[in-house]
C-alpha positions in Angstrom: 106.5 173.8 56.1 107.4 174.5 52.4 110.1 177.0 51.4 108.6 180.4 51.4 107.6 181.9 47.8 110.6 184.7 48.3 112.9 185.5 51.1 111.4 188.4 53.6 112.3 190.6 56.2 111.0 190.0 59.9 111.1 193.1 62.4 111.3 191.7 66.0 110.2 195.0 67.5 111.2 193.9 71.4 112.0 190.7 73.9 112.1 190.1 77.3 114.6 187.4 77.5 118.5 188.2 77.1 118.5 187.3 72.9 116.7 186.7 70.1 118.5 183.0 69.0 115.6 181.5 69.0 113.5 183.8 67.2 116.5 184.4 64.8 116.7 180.6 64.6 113.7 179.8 63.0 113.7 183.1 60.6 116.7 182.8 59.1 116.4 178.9 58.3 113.4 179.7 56.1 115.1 182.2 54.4 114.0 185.0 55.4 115.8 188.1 57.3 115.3 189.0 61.0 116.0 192.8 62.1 115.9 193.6 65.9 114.6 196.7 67.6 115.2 197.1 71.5 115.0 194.8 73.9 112.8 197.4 76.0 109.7 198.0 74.4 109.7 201.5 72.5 107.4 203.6 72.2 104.4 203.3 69.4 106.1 206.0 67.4 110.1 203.9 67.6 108.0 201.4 66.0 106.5 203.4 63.6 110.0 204.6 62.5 111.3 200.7 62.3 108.8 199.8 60.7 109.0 202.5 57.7 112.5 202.0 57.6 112.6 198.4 56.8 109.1 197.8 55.1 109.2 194.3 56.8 106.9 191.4 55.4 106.6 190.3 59.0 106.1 191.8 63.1 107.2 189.6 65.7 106.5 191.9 68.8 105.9 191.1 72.7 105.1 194.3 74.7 105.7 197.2 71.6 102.9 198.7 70.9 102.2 198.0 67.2 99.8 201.0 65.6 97.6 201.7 63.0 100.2 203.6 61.5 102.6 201.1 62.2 101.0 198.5 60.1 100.1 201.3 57.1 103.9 201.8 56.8 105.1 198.7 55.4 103.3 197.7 52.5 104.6 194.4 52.0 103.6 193.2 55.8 101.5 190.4 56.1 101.2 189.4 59.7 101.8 190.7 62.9 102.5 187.7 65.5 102.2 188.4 69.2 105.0 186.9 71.1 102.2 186.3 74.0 98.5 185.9 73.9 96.4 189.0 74.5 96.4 191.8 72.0 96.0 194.9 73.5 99.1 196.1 72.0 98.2 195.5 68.3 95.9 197.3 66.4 94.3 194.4 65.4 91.2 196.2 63.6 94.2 197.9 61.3 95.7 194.8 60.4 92.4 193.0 59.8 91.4 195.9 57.2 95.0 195.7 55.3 94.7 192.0 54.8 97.4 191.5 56.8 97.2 188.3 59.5 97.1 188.6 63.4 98.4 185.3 65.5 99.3 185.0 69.1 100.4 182.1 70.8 97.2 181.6 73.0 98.3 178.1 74.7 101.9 178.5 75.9 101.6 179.1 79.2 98.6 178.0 81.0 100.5 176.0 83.3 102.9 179.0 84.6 100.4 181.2 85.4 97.8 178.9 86.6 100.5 178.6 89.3 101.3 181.7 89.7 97.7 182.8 90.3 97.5 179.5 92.9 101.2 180.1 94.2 100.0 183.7 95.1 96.6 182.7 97.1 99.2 179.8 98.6 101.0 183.1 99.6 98.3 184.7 101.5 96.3 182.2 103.3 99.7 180.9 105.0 101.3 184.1 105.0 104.6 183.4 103.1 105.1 186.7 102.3 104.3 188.9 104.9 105.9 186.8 107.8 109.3 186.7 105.4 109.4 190.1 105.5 108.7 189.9 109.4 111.5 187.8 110.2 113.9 189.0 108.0 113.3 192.4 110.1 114.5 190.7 113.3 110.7 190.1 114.0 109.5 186.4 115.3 106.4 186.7 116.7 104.1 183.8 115.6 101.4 185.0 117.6 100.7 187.3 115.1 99.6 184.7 113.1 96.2 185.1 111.6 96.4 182.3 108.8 93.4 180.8 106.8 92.2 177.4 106.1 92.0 177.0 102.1 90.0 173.9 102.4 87.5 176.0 103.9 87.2 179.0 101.3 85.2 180.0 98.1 88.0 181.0 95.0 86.3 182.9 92.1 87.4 183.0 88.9 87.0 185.5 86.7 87.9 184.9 83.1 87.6 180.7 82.7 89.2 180.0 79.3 92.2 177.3 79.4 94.1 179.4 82.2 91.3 179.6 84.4 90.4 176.3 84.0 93.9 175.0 85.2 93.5 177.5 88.0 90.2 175.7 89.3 91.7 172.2 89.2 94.6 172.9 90.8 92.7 174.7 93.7 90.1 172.3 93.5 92.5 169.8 94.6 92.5 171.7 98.1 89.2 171.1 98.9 88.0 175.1 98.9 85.0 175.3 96.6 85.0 177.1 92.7 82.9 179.7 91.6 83.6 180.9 87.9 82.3 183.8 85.7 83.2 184.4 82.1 81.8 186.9 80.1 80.7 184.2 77.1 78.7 181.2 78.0 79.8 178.8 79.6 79.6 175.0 79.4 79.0 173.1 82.9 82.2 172.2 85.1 82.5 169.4 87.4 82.9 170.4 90.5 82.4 174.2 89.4 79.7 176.5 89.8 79.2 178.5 87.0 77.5 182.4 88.6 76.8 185.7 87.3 79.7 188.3 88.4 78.1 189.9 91.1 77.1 186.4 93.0 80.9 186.1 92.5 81.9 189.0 93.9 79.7 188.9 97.0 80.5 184.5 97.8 84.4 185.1 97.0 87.0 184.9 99.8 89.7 185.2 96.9 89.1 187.0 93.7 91.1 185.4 90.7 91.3 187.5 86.9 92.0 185.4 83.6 90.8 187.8 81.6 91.9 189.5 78.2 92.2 193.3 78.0 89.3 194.5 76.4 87.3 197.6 76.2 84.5 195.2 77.6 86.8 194.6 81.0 89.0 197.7 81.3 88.2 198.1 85.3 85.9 195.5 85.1 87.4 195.6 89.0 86.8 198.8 91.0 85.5 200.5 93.5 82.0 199.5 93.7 83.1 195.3 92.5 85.4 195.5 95.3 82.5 196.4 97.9 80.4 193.6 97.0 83.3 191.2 98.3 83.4 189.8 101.7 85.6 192.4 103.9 89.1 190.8 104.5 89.6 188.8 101.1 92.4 188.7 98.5 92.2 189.9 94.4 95.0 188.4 92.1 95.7 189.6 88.8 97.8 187.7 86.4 96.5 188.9 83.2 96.4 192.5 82.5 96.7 195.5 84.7 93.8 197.4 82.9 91.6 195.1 84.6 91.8 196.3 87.8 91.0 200.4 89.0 94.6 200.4 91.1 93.6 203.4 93.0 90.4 201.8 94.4 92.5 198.5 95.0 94.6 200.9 97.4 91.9 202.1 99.1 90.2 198.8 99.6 93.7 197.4 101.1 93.7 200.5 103.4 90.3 200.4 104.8 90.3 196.6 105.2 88.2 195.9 102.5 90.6 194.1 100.9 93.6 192.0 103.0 95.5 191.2 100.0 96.1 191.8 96.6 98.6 190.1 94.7 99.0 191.6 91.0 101.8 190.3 88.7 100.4 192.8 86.0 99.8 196.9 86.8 98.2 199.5 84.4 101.1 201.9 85.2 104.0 199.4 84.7 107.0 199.0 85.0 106.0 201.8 87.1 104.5 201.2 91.1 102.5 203.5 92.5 104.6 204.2 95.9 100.7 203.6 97.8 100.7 200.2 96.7 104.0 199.5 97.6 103.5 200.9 101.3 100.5 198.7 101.7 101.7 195.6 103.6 99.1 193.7 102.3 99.9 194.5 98.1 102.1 191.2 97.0 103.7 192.1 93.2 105.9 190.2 91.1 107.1 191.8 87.9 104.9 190.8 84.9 106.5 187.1 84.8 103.7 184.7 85.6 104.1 183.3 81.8 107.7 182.6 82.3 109.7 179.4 82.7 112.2 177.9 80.8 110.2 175.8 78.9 106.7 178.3 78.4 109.5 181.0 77.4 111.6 178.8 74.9 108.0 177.5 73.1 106.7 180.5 73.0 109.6 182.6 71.2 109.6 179.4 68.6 106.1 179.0 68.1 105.7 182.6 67.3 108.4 182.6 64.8 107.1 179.6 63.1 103.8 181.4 62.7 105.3 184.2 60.5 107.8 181.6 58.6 104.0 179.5 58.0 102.4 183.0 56.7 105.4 183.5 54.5 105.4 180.7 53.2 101.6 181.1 51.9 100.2 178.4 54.7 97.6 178.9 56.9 98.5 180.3 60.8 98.1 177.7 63.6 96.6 180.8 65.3 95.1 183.1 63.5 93.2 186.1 65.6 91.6 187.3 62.6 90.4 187.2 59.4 91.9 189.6 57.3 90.2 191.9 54.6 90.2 190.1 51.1 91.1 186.3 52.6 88.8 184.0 53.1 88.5 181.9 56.9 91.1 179.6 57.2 93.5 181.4 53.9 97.0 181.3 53.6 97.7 182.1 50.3 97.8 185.7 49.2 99.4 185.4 46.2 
């Protein structure tokens, strides 16, 4: 990268690992200035507030909801960077019209949560979970046992981008047979069968989401998906909690619709609705499918480098959109 035009100012709004070295790392070797908001994410208004108060040329921000007003408020800001790879928490549209660049790091971890999502249908077919919490209450009874046969299952996939696609080869590799659905068209698969949702739905002994937030697939799981599926079967969600309606997921798990559902992401969270948790059947992990050491330390770098190549009048890596005034592909706004 070439030395940026001037130094800069770089707001990381929030983090979910113990620091920001890394990020702080590649900022301040180009020149430029990091400030750090809270590790928690703040509201959209504490980011409103940073973000008038510093007037930064660059957002780095992971979970912090990054507004409209947000983006107004500094007029020198040129991109907002997503330490992740969906952008529900950006206003992306706002950005777009104030020239100012939107990048995520869309590649990072497809190989964590692709075995997350395969770890947790691992999980319910040989019953890790539930017989762990069996035995650990002074309970061995394996002739309780009422385990499945992967080998012998259909897996859909809902969403089949890069992360779903790792999620079908890995399962594929058990022998259980791969349905996939995505809502833009789709290219043949070996050893995939590409259906319509619905068929999906209905053929499906496990239910797998890789989808972006959208306002195209907010609940694009409730009450009336869930019915189509064979009774007894799994849902995993390891990409966004909007996805799924929780409240009909609870009431598929309690009248048997459903057997399992194994969510790293919630619509409510950090906050578990205490139905959920009751239901012996509900396996949850705390929004960390993305992370391991590696996937964690690329992503925090790659991120940064995307705001240091902005600043420096280069094109993103990953740009999201096309900002007002640029043409595709621009990096230079001077």
């Amino acid at each position: 990268m070439k030395p940026p035009s001037r130094s800069g100012t770089v707001l990381l709004t929030d983090y979910a690992w113990p620091d920001d070295s890394v990020e702080r790392s590649v900022i301040e070797q180009a020149g430029h200035t990091l400030v750090t908001g809270p590790s928690e994410p703040a509201s959209a208004q504490a980011i409103e507030a940073l973000v008038a108060e510093h007037r930064p040329d660059g957002i780095l921000t992971c979970w912090a909801p990054v507004s409209a007003t947000a983006i107004g408020a500094s007029p020198d800001l040129r991109v907002v960077a997503r330490l992740g790879v969906g952008l529900d928490n950006i206003a992306a549209d706002a950005a777009t019209e104030r020239g100012v660049w939107v990048t995520n790091v869309p590649d990072y971890c497809v190989e964590e949560v692709s075995d997350h999502a395969v770890g947790m249908v691992l999980a319910w077919t040989r019953g890790l979970v539930v017989f762990d919490r069996e035995v650990r209450a002074g309970r061995w009874d394996p002739a309780t046992a009422r385990l499945r046969r992967l080998s012998t299952l259909t897996c859909g996939i809902v969403g089949f981008g890069r992360i779903g696609r790792a999620t079908a080869r890995k399962l594929g590799a058990f022998g259980c047979r791969i349905l996939a659905h995505d809502p833009h068209p789709l290219e043949d698969v070996p050893g995939v069968e590409l259906v319509d949702l619905d068929e999906l739905l209905r053929r499906s002994d496990a239910v797998i989401l890789h989808l972006p937030l959208t306002p195209g697939t907010h609940h694009i799981i409730g009450a009336g998906q869930l019915a189509l599926m064979p009774p007894g079967g799994l849902l995993v969600n390891v990409s966004r909690g909007g996805l799924v309606d929780t409240d009909a997921v609870i009431e598929a798990l309690a009248d048997g619709q459903l057997d399992g559902a194994a969510f790293d992401v919630l619509e409510s969270e950090p906050n578990v609705p205490a139905a959920l948790l009751d239901r012996p059947g509900a396996l949850l992990t705390p929004h960390v499918a993305f992370s391991s050491d590696a996937s964690v330390t690329e992503l925090r770098r790659r991120a940064a480098e995307e705001v240091v190549r902005i600043l420096a009048d280069e094109a993103p890596a990953h740009a999201c959109n096309t900002p007002r005034g640029l043409p595709v592909g621009a990096g230079d706004r001077r």
